[in-house]
Structures are given as structure tokens and as C-alpha cells.
Amino acid sequence: MDNEVRAIIDSLEHEKKISADRLRYIFMCDDDDTKEYLFQTARRTAQQNFKNEVYIRGLVEFTNFCKNDCYYCGIRCGNAKADRYRLTEEEILSCCDLGDELGFRTFVLQGGEDPYFTDERICHIVKAIKEKHPSCAVTLSIGEKSYESYKKYYDAGADRYLLRHETADPEHYSKLHPAGMSCENRKKCLHDLKEIGYQVGCGIMVGSPYQTIDNIYEDIVFMQELQPHMIGIGPFIAHKDTPFGNEPDGSVDHTLKLLAVLRLLFPKVLLPATTALGTADVMGREKGILAGANVLMPNLSPTNVRGKYLLYDGKICTGDEAAECNMCLRRRVERIGYHIAEGRGDHPDFTDCYRSF
Ligand code: SAM
Ligand code: FES
């Protein structure tokens, strides 16, 4: 056991504080016993707050059109090879119907920033889902919008919003995005969403090009200030038809360590074991849960479009039916001693938060 790192883990657990140097020590630690100690400590914290329950969200990837050109992303507008699609409102609703039958009580509508989906269309879709499935939560993940747009979606019934900040450092942000997109606006969007009343998720890719450990420390400082309800992190994975096609993938080891660190710093936060983690390592999602994660977001998108929402190479589950993915995940979770929770899986501060429309 590396006693220096062990002491850092103990103080993380008790004081809920970290410095850039301490984070560096954890990232550099290669001792298996110490790493297991970190994961075990984070796991215990997750269990104190969520028992052995894993929350599930059904992901509906409803459009891969995007007006943005983020250098890392496979569905950026500059990727002429992307095979574009958008689901109709009926198709989105039938994904939710199927999800409801499979036991999902949260639907996440995710897509590129697609101008076809005007505020009016988004509100119509949100209302229709809420009407058919009043006990379900609707999460939106459709990028940067104005305060007014976010407010309209909220008033239409959207409960939560996921918008990874990608990096809290403006200089790093400018290396990942073209001019015209700014770190400042992304952060403002997150503050707007919180002010409106959403349960909000931010997050980063671990190992994105040019990222340093100091950047990740800055991300943590930003998260401590924002106090998000969810933090989505997964490894960066290169997509061959993007400017970062030849960049190395992010490390699974670093992703698991960061999950554990975040669990210790934010004991009640919702922490997904992401599809990217499951793509980078066949047992990635299980390892994520065992490092303190407590959310899974399987895909509910129709099989004929799944292979088209390709943010990165090698994405898992692109050929599977939703029902198969559901069964497979339930089995995987049970195999490691956990079970899928029933219900919406709100953040602990948002229990009894049913809003009526
Ligand atoms: N358009 C919405 C937005 O900007 O938030 C949602 C869709 S966007 C594709 C969802 C997330 O996918 C991004 O926030 C990013 O962190 C992640 N992502 C994109 N490309 C990725 C890659 N190559 N590897 C891993 N994650 C990636
Ligand atoms: Fe828009 Fe990735 S560039 S979703």
C-alpha cells in the first residue's frame, strides 16, 4: 500500500477537499492495493447514500444533425461522412413507450444542436411524453440555448438537463472547439439551468486532447462552485473522421480514479458509469459502479439509427434491441451485487419533486 496516497484518500473522505498536487498523486499511483482502497472507500460512500441501487435512464438519441463543429465529436457538422437522421415525434414517443414497459422512469432526449428542433417542437415533445408518462422524468441534453428557451422547456415539463462543460479552462476549451463557442457561455448555460430549477448535470471527457491534471483540478473547483446534481464523465475516445482522429484515447484507469474522487467529494451526486467507459473496457461500467458510480444510461433509440449516433469509434450496443440491452445491464449489475432501482432516480435533494402539468 502506498501510505502517502492512502492518507490523501482518508482526508478526501473526511474533509471532502483535494488539491491539484493530491489529485496528481492519485492519478500517478500504480499500486493495486491503494487503488482498490480508493475504489472501496468511494463505493462505501455511494452505498451510504444509495444502498446497492443503480439508477437507470433510457437514452433516446433523437437527432445527429448538429450546427456545431466540436473537434472531438463524430457528429460535428464538419463530418461529411456522418449519416444524418432525425426521429419524428411519434418515433420518440414510441421509444418512451417501450422504455416505460421495460421499467424506465427517466427518458433522456439527447441530440446535436439541430435547428429543426425549434423550441416549439421540443416543448411539444416534452409535453407529449409527460402526458403519456406522468410519473416519468424527462431529461434534455440538446446543448447551449438561451435562458428563455431553457425556461420554456422547463415550463413544458422538462425536469433535468445534461450539459457537460467539457473543460473549465478557457484556453483548453479553445483547443477543443472552434472560435464562436466559448467556455464562458457553456458555464453561463449551466448557471441559468440551475437558476430555473432543473436538476443539472455537467461533466468532462477524461483524457481529452491537451488536457492536464491541473485542468481536471480546475474542473473540480468549477463543480464545487456549481454544485451539480449529476456529473457525467467518460474517457475521450477518438473518432476517425474528426480532427482528433489520431489522438490517443483517454485512460480507463484515470476515469475510474476520477469517478472515485468525485464520489468522495460529492457523496450524493448522481454519477453515471458511461457508455464511453463501457466502450473503452468491456467491464468498464461494472468497474465504474465499483468505483462509486450509481447511474446507467442504456440506449432506447431504434436499432435502425443506433449505428448513426457515433460520437466516437467502437461504440457498444449499436446492434442491440433496447430490450436486450436492458436484460444485459440488469444481469451485469446483479453479478456485482447491485440491483436496478425502480422509480425516477432523482437526486436526493429532489425527492418528492413531482411537478404537475
Ligand atoms: N449536443 C449536446 C451537447 O453539446 O451537450 C449533447 C450531445 S454531445 C455529443 C454529448 C457529449 O458527448 C458531449 O458533451 C461530449 O462530452 C461527449 N463526446 C463527444 N465526442 C466524444 C468523444 N469523441 N469521446 C467521448 N465523449 C464524447
Ligand atoms: Fe454537436 Fe457533437 S458537435 S453534438
Tab-separated table of C-alpha atoms and ligand atoms in Angstrom:
chain	number	residue	atom	x	y	z
A	1	MET	CA	0.000	0.000	0.000
A	2	ASP	CA	1.207	3.498	-0.824
A	3	ASN	CA	0.751	5.154	2.575
A	4	GLU	CA	1.036	8.691	1.251
A	5	VAL	CA	-1.826	8.163	-1.223
A	6	ARG	CA	-3.813	6.258	1.382
A	7	ALA	CA	-3.597	9.303	3.680
A	8	ILE	CA	-4.825	11.503	0.812
A	9	ILE	CA	-7.807	9.164	0.290
A	10	ASP	CA	-8.640	9.254	4.012
A	11	SER	CA	-8.548	13.030	4.117
A	12	LEU	CA	-10.624	13.208	0.913
A	13	GLU	CA	-13.264	11.081	2.575
A	14	HIS	CA	-13.360	13.087	5.773
A	15	GLU	CA	-12.650	16.644	4.658
A	16	LYS	CA	-14.093	16.494	1.130
A	17	LYS	CA	-11.212	18.579	-0.183
A	18	ILE	CA	-8.450	17.999	-2.706
A	19	SER	CA	-5.555	19.991	-4.173
A	20	ALA	CA	-4.035	19.754	-7.660
A	21	ASP	CA	-0.966	18.006	-6.207
A	22	ARG	CA	-3.019	15.465	-4.296
A	23	LEU	CA	-5.041	14.733	-7.430
A	24	ARG	CA	-1.751	14.210	-9.285
A	25	TYR	CA	-0.578	11.700	-6.649
A	26	ILE	CA	-3.802	9.740	-7.053
A	27	PHE	CA	-3.602	9.771	-10.851
A	28	MET	CA	0.019	8.643	-10.795
A	29	CYS	CA	-0.484	5.902	-8.219
A	30	ASP	CA	0.042	2.479	-9.747
A	31	ASP	CA	-0.208	0.341	-6.643
A	32	ASP	CA	-3.141	-2.092	-6.940
A	33	ASP	CA	-3.904	-2.237	-3.209
A	34	THR	CA	-4.024	1.549	-2.945
A	35	LYS	CA	-6.264	1.822	-5.999
A	36	GLU	CA	-8.592	-0.796	-4.532
A	37	TYR	CA	-8.599	1.169	-1.269
A	38	LEU	CA	-9.704	4.267	-3.208
A	39	PHE	CA	-12.486	2.394	-5.020
A	40	GLN	CA	-13.625	0.661	-1.845
A	41	THR	CA	-13.834	3.962	0.046
A	42	ALA	CA	-15.820	5.575	-2.785
A	43	ARG	CA	-18.081	2.522	-3.067
A	44	ARG	CA	-18.844	2.676	0.650
A	45	THR	CA	-19.788	6.358	0.325
A	46	ALA	CA	-22.087	5.574	-2.620
A	47	GLN	CA	-23.717	2.759	-0.654
A	48	GLN	CA	-24.295	5.021	2.354
A	49	ASN	CA	-26.344	7.290	0.113
A	50	PHE	CA	-27.851	4.941	-2.469
A	51	LYS	CA	-27.577	1.478	-0.892
A	52	ASN	CA	-26.857	-1.107	-3.567
A	53	GLU	CA	-29.170	0.560	-6.047
A	54	VAL	CA	-28.260	1.663	-9.527
A	55	TYR	CA	-30.482	4.250	-11.202
A	56	ILE	CA	-31.294	3.831	-14.876
A	57	ARG	CA	-32.130	6.355	-17.574
A	58	GLY	CA	-33.337	5.454	-21.059
A	59	LEU	CA	-31.390	7.379	-23.656
A	60	VAL	CA	-33.160	8.474	-26.841
A	61	GLU	CA	-30.657	9.826	-29.340
A	62	PHE	CA	-33.191	11.669	-31.430
A	63	THR	CA	-31.050	13.616	-33.914
A	64	ASN	CA	-27.459	13.507	-35.088
A	65	PHE	CA	-27.689	16.781	-37.010
A	66	CYS	CA	-25.567	19.427	-35.318
A	67	LYS	CA	-24.700	23.005	-36.175
A	68	ASN	CA	-21.565	22.843	-34.024
A	69	ASP	CA	-18.146	21.639	-35.054
A	70	CYS	CA	-16.529	20.427	-31.814
A	71	TYR	CA	-13.182	18.922	-32.830
A	72	TYR	CA	-13.666	15.706	-30.827
A	73	CYS	CA	-17.191	14.780	-31.851
A	74	GLY	CA	-18.186	12.304	-34.558
A	75	ILE	CA	-21.463	14.093	-35.356
A	76	ARG	CA	-19.899	17.566	-35.730
A	77	CYS	CA	-21.256	19.424	-38.756
A	78	GLY	CA	-17.875	19.177	-40.498
A	79	ASN	CA	-18.029	15.386	-40.669
A	80	ALA	CA	-19.419	14.876	-44.167
A	81	LYS	CA	-19.287	11.095	-43.678
A	82	ALA	CA	-21.839	11.086	-40.844
A	83	ASP	CA	-25.104	9.510	-41.996
A	84	ARG	CA	-27.644	12.019	-40.671
A	85	TYR	CA	-31.080	11.203	-39.204
A	86	ARG	CA	-33.745	12.691	-37.001
A	87	LEU	CA	-36.560	10.825	-35.274
A	88	THR	CA	-40.154	12.001	-35.649
A	89	GLU	CA	-42.168	12.900	-32.572
A	90	GLU	CA	-44.045	9.605	-32.981
A	91	GLU	CA	-40.776	7.662	-33.056
A	92	ILE	CA	-39.529	9.459	-29.944
A	93	LEU	CA	-42.785	8.689	-28.169
A	94	SER	CA	-42.667	5.036	-29.100
A	95	CYS	CA	-39.109	4.802	-27.694
A	96	CYS	CA	-40.511	6.166	-24.419
A	97	ASP	CA	-43.473	3.746	-24.539
A	98	LEU	CA	-41.079	0.852	-24.915
A	99	GLY	CA	-38.869	2.291	-22.173
A	100	ASP	CA	-41.840	2.557	-19.853
A	101	GLU	CA	-42.674	-1.114	-20.475
A	102	LEU	CA	-39.080	-2.048	-19.702
A	103	GLY	CA	-39.225	-0.226	-16.362
A	104	PHE	CA	-37.564	3.095	-17.181
A	105	ARG	CA	-38.873	6.136	-15.305
A	106	THR	CA	-36.484	8.653	-16.836
A	107	PHE	CA	-36.065	9.454	-20.512
A	108	VAL	CA	-33.061	11.396	-21.700
A	109	LEU	CA	-33.564	13.111	-25.037
A	110	GLN	CA	-30.121	13.740	-26.443
A	111	GLY	CA	-29.052	15.176	-29.752
A	112	GLY	CA	-26.822	17.510	-31.658
A	113	GLU	CA	-27.794	21.180	-31.763
A	114	ASP	CA	-30.290	20.700	-34.552
A	115	PRO	CA	-32.135	23.890	-35.633
A	116	TYR	CA	-35.024	21.750	-36.971
A	117	PHE	CA	-35.987	21.114	-33.352
A	118	THR	CA	-37.249	24.591	-32.541
A	119	ASP	CA	-38.318	25.476	-29.003
A	120	GLU	CA	-41.894	24.876	-30.075
A	121	ARG	CA	-41.126	21.348	-31.276
A	122	ILE	CA	-39.096	20.499	-28.170
A	123	CYS	CA	-41.864	21.770	-25.875
A	124	HIS	CA	-44.448	19.795	-27.824
A	125	ILE	CA	-42.407	16.611	-27.457
A	126	VAL	CA	-41.752	17.167	-23.749
A	127	LYS	CA	-45.450	17.796	-23.075
A	128	ALA	CA	-46.481	14.725	-25.068
A	129	ILE	CA	-44.088	12.486	-23.096
A	130	LYS	CA	-45.290	13.917	-19.793
A	131	GLU	CA	-48.911	13.425	-20.766
A	132	LYS	CA	-48.369	9.775	-21.652
A	133	HIS	CA	-45.952	9.032	-18.829
A	134	PRO	CA	-46.722	11.415	-15.972
A	135	SER	CA	-44.653	9.507	-13.423
A	136	CYS	CA	-41.505	9.705	-15.564
A	137	ALA	CA	-38.799	12.359	-15.530
A	138	VAL	CA	-37.702	13.976	-18.782
A	139	THR	CA	-34.079	14.991	-19.175
A	140	LEU	CA	-32.906	17.124	-22.072
A	141	SER	CA	-29.386	17.132	-23.456
A	142	ILE	CA	-29.525	19.357	-26.510
A	143	GLY	CA	-26.734	21.828	-25.946
A	144	GLU	CA	-26.435	25.556	-25.423
A	145	LYS	CA	-29.648	27.598	-25.559
A	146	SER	CA	-30.830	30.954	-24.238
A	147	TYR	CA	-32.253	31.396	-20.743
A	148	GLU	CA	-35.673	31.903	-22.352
A	149	SER	CA	-35.509	28.631	-24.264
A	150	TYR	CA	-34.429	26.686	-21.192
A	151	LYS	CA	-37.303	28.274	-19.259
A	152	LYS	CA	-39.807	27.239	-21.957
A	153	TYR	CA	-38.661	23.609	-21.840
A	154	TYR	CA	-38.873	23.657	-18.045
A	155	ASP	CA	-42.365	25.106	-18.135
A	156	ALA	CA	-43.316	22.408	-20.641
A	157	GLY	CA	-42.314	19.782	-18.072
A	158	ALA	CA	-38.592	19.007	-18.530
A	159	ASP	CA	-37.098	18.048	-15.166
A	160	ARG	CA	-33.392	17.759	-15.799
A	161	TYR	CA	-30.713	18.961	-18.214
A	162	LEU	CA	-27.334	17.491	-19.074
A	163	LEU	CA	-24.695	19.811	-20.459
A	164	ARG	CA	-21.126	18.754	-19.946
A	165	HIS	CA	-18.985	21.827	-19.506
A	166	GLU	CA	-16.182	19.835	-21.272
A	167	THR	CA	-13.425	21.822	-19.515
A	168	ALA	CA	-13.490	24.739	-17.093
A	169	ASP	CA	-10.312	26.241	-18.532
A	170	PRO	CA	-10.987	28.759	-21.355
A	171	GLU	CA	-7.638	28.068	-23.016
A	172	HIS	CA	-8.200	24.310	-23.035
A	173	TYR	CA	-11.777	24.910	-24.205
A	174	SER	CA	-10.498	26.854	-27.221
A	175	LYS	CA	-8.321	23.879	-28.225
A	176	LEU	CA	-11.370	21.592	-28.294
A	177	HIS	CA	-13.818	23.922	-30.030
A	178	PRO	CA	-13.758	26.336	-32.952
A	179	ALA	CA	-13.944	30.108	-32.437
A	180	GLY	CA	-17.520	31.121	-31.759
A	181	MET	CA	-18.006	28.607	-28.957
A	182	SER	CA	-16.916	29.691	-25.505
A	183	CYS	CA	-16.281	28.225	-22.112
A	184	GLU	CA	-17.906	31.301	-20.634
A	185	ASN	CA	-21.219	30.695	-22.416
A	186	ARG	CA	-21.210	26.999	-21.555
A	187	LYS	CA	-20.772	27.844	-17.860
A	188	LYS	CA	-23.447	30.556	-18.081
A	189	CYS	CA	-25.886	27.991	-19.529
A	190	LEU	CA	-25.264	25.704	-16.550
A	191	HIS	CA	-25.889	28.521	-14.079
A	192	ASP	CA	-29.075	29.519	-15.973
A	193	LEU	CA	-30.350	25.929	-15.873
A	194	LYS	CA	-29.753	25.721	-12.150
A	195	GLU	CA	-31.440	29.029	-11.515
A	196	ILE	CA	-34.529	27.909	-13.456
A	197	GLY	CA	-34.866	24.869	-11.224
A	198	TYR	CA	-33.587	21.954	-13.289
A	199	GLN	CA	-31.611	19.080	-11.834
A	200	VAL	CA	-28.407	19.816	-13.710
A	201	GLY	CA	-25.560	17.645	-14.967
A	202	CYS	CA	-22.149	18.929	-16.046
A	203	GLY	CA	-19.064	16.891	-16.901
A	204	ILE	CA	-15.942	16.280	-18.929
A	205	MET	CA	-14.166	13.744	-21.095
A	206	VAL	CA	-11.195	12.248	-19.285
A	207	GLY	CA	-8.040	12.414	-21.406
A	208	SER	CA	-9.394	14.859	-23.975
A	209	PRO	CA	-6.587	16.248	-26.161
A	210	TYR	CA	-4.356	18.807	-24.398
A	211	GLN	CA	-5.978	18.105	-21.015
A	212	THR	CA	-3.679	18.357	-17.986
A	213	ILE	CA	-4.228	17.252	-14.401
A	214	ASP	CA	-4.373	20.950	-13.491
A	215	ASN	CA	-7.302	21.256	-15.925
A	216	ILE	CA	-9.114	18.439	-14.140
A	217	TYR	CA	-8.433	20.144	-10.820
A	218	GLU	CA	-9.996	23.319	-12.265
A	219	ASP	CA	-12.990	21.230	-13.363
A	220	ILE	CA	-13.412	20.060	-9.786
A	221	VAL	CA	-13.238	23.642	-8.499
A	222	PHE	CA	-15.916	24.616	-11.045
A	223	MET	CA	-18.088	21.692	-9.942
A	224	GLN	CA	-17.685	22.671	-6.296
A	225	GLU	CA	-18.952	26.112	-7.181
A	226	LEU	CA	-21.821	24.906	-9.425
A	227	GLN	CA	-22.888	22.014	-7.153
A	228	PRO	CA	-24.437	19.980	-9.998
A	229	HIS	CA	-26.871	17.153	-9.318
A	230	MET	CA	-25.161	14.875	-11.816
A	231	ILE	CA	-21.595	14.668	-13.105
A	232	GLY	CA	-21.074	12.808	-16.387
A	233	ILE	CA	-17.525	11.710	-17.078
A	234	GLY	CA	-16.187	9.179	-19.538
A	235	PRO	CA	-12.935	8.649	-21.386
A	236	PHE	CA	-12.321	10.592	-24.578
A	237	ILE	CA	-12.362	8.116	-27.477
A	238	ALA	CA	-11.124	9.220	-30.897
A	239	HIS	CA	-13.454	9.268	-33.888
A	240	LYS	CA	-11.534	8.639	-37.089
A	241	ASP	CA	-13.335	11.305	-39.147
A	242	THR	CA	-12.637	14.218	-36.806
A	243	PRO	CA	-9.599	16.493	-36.388
A	244	PHE	CA	-8.710	14.434	-33.282
A	245	GLY	CA	-8.912	11.127	-35.145
A	246	ASN	CA	-5.299	10.246	-34.357
A	247	GLU	CA	-5.266	11.390	-30.740
A	248	PRO	CA	-4.816	8.743	-28.039
A	249	ASP	CA	-7.910	7.608	-26.140
A	250	GLY	CA	-8.422	8.683	-22.540
A	251	SER	CA	-7.328	6.269	-19.825
A	252	VAL	CA	-9.809	3.931	-18.128
A	253	ASP	CA	-7.619	3.959	-15.007
A	254	HIS	CA	-7.834	7.763	-14.777
A	255	THR	CA	-11.584	7.701	-15.429
A	256	LEU	CA	-12.170	5.209	-12.601
A	257	LYS	CA	-9.943	7.176	-10.237
A	258	LEU	CA	-11.763	10.393	-11.069
A	259	LEU	CA	-15.149	8.716	-10.540
A	260	ALA	CA	-13.981	7.650	-7.084
A	261	VAL	CA	-12.579	11.097	-6.261
A	262	LEU	CA	-15.847	12.734	-7.358
A	263	ARG	CA	-17.895	10.314	-5.258
A	264	LEU	CA	-15.834	11.239	-2.205
A	265	LEU	CA	-16.075	14.970	-2.903
A	266	PHE	CA	-19.790	14.866	-3.827
A	267	PRO	CA	-21.273	11.972	-1.826
A	268	LYS	CA	-24.852	12.469	-3.069
A	269	VAL	CA	-24.186	13.350	-6.692
A	270	LEU	CA	-25.594	11.178	-9.487
A	271	LEU	CA	-22.607	9.633	-11.193
A	272	PRO	CA	-23.093	7.605	-14.377
A	273	ALA	CA	-20.879	4.743	-15.477
A	274	THR	CA	-20.987	5.884	-19.098
A	275	THR	CA	-21.256	4.083	-22.415
A	276	ALA	CA	-17.837	5.522	-23.322
A	277	LEU	CA	-16.384	3.764	-20.247
A	278	GLY	CA	-18.116	0.545	-21.360
A	279	THR	CA	-16.647	1.035	-24.838
A	280	ALA	CA	-13.096	1.601	-23.606
A	281	ASP	CA	-13.245	-1.516	-21.396
A	282	VAL	CA	-15.745	-4.389	-21.717
A	283	MET	CA	-16.188	-4.355	-17.941
A	284	GLY	CA	-15.940	-0.562	-17.736
A	285	ARG	CA	-19.466	0.071	-16.483
A	286	GLU	CA	-19.171	-2.560	-13.736
A	287	LYS	CA	-15.783	-1.140	-12.742
A	288	GLY	CA	-17.373	2.331	-12.701
A	289	ILE	CA	-20.086	1.210	-10.279
A	290	LEU	CA	-17.472	-0.460	-8.111
A	291	ALA	CA	-15.590	2.867	-8.082
A	292	GLY	CA	-18.621	4.802	-6.806
A	293	ALA	CA	-20.856	5.413	-9.856
A	294	ASN	CA	-24.600	4.865	-9.376
A	295	VAL	CA	-26.301	5.533	-12.727
A	296	LEU	CA	-26.501	3.687	-16.061
A	297	MET	CA	-27.917	5.164	-19.239
A	298	PRO	CA	-28.764	2.395	-21.699
A	299	ASN	CA	-29.952	3.198	-25.176
A	300	LEU	CA	-33.622	3.207	-26.171
A	301	SER	CA	-33.061	4.538	-29.695
A	302	PRO	CA	-34.463	2.424	-32.552
A	303	THR	CA	-31.951	-0.107	-33.880
A	304	ASN	CA	-32.019	1.377	-37.403
A	305	VAL	CA	-30.438	4.659	-36.188
A	306	ARG	CA	-28.221	3.465	-33.355
A	307	GLY	CA	-25.204	2.950	-35.536
A	308	LYS	CA	-25.501	6.538	-36.726
A	309	TYR	CA	-25.178	8.360	-33.404
A	310	LEU	CA	-21.451	7.785	-33.386
A	311	LEU	CA	-19.635	10.289	-31.223
A	312	TYR	CA	-16.541	8.081	-31.160
A	313	ASP	CA	-15.265	4.842	-32.736
A	314	GLY	CA	-16.280	1.409	-31.486
A	315	LYS	CA	-19.413	2.450	-29.558
A	316	ILE	CA	-21.006	-0.560	-27.863
A	317	CYS	CA	-24.602	-1.810	-28.152
A	318	THR	CA	-25.187	-0.288	-31.609
A	319	GLY	CA	-26.719	-3.525	-32.923
A	320	ASP	CA	-28.853	-4.449	-29.923
A	321	GLU	CA	-32.559	-4.060	-29.273
A	322	ALA	CA	-33.491	-1.939	-26.245
A	323	ALA	CA	-34.970	-4.981	-24.517
A	324	GLU	CA	-31.712	-6.930	-24.975
A	325	CYS	CA	-29.620	-4.060	-23.575
A	326	ASN	CA	-31.984	-3.802	-20.655
A	327	MET	CA	-31.686	-7.502	-19.784
A	328	CYS	CA	-27.940	-7.484	-20.287
A	329	LEU	CA	-27.443	-4.487	-17.979
A	330	ARG	CA	-29.691	-5.910	-15.280
A	331	ARG	CA	-27.650	-9.117	-15.307
A	332	ARG	CA	-24.352	-7.253	-15.226
A	333	VAL	CA	-25.456	-5.133	-12.275
A	334	GLU	CA	-26.704	-8.156	-10.329
A	335	ARG	CA	-23.480	-10.041	-10.970
A	336	ILE	CA	-21.567	-7.406	-8.993
A	337	GLY	CA	-24.053	-7.398	-6.101
A	338	TYR	CA	-26.189	-4.399	-7.066
A	339	HIS	CA	-29.710	-4.040	-8.423
A	340	ILE	CA	-31.594	-1.623	-10.635
A	341	ALA	CA	-33.731	0.813	-8.652
A	342	GLU	CA	-37.368	1.325	-9.501
A	343	GLY	CA	-38.611	4.880	-9.867
A	344	ARG	CA	-37.253	8.084	-11.371
A	345	GLY	CA	-33.953	8.145	-9.506
A	346	ASP	CA	-33.953	11.813	-8.613
A	347	HIS	CA	-31.084	13.477	-6.809
A	348	PRO	CA	-31.580	13.002	-3.019
A	349	ASP	CA	-32.378	16.739	-2.670
A	350	PHE	CA	-35.185	16.349	-5.212
A	351	THR	CA	-37.261	13.548	-3.744
A	352	ASP	CA	-40.998	14.204	-3.818
A	353	CYS	CA	-40.403	16.642	-6.628
A	354	TYR	CA	-43.269	15.550	-8.881
A	355	ARG	CA	-44.466	18.567	-10.754
A	356	SER	CA	-47.969	18.507	-12.165
A	357	PHE	CA	-48.848	19.935	-15.549
B	1	SAM	N1	-25.304	18.454	-28.174
B	1	SAM	C1	-25.389	18.169	-26.788
B	1	SAM	C2	-24.288	18.845	-26.030
B	1	SAM	O1	-23.453	19.510	-26.630
B	1	SAM	O2	-24.277	18.750	-24.796
B	1	SAM	C3	-25.433	16.691	-26.460
B	1	SAM	C4	-24.714	15.766	-27.360
B	1	SAM	S1	-22.955	15.732	-27.138
B	1	SAM	C5	-22.474	14.636	-28.416
B	1	SAM	C6	-22.805	14.727	-25.661
B	1	SAM	C7	-21.416	14.546	-25.093
B	1	SAM	O3	-20.707	13.562	-25.827
B	1	SAM	C8	-20.505	15.731	-25.125
B	1	SAM	O4	-20.793	16.593	-24.065
B	1	SAM	C9	-19.111	15.101	-25.035
B	1	SAM	O5	-18.551	15.201	-23.739
B	1	SAM	C10	-19.363	13.639	-25.429
B	1	SAM	N2	-18.490	13.257	-26.557
B	1	SAM	C11	-18.461	13.818	-27.787
B	1	SAM	N3	-17.466	13.284	-28.523
B	1	SAM	C12	-16.847	12.374	-27.739
B	1	SAM	C13	-15.711	11.523	-27.908
B	1	SAM	N4	-15.025	11.515	-29.049
B	1	SAM	N5	-15.349	10.712	-26.884
B	1	SAM	C14	-16.054	10.711	-25.733
B	1	SAM	N6	-17.113	11.505	-25.492
B	1	SAM	C15	-17.512	12.333	-26.482
B	2	FES	FE1	-22.672	18.868	-31.763
B	2	FES	FE2	-21.126	16.958	-31.046
B	2	FES	S1	-20.588	18.700	-32.261
B	2	FES	S2	-23.209	17.096	-30.691
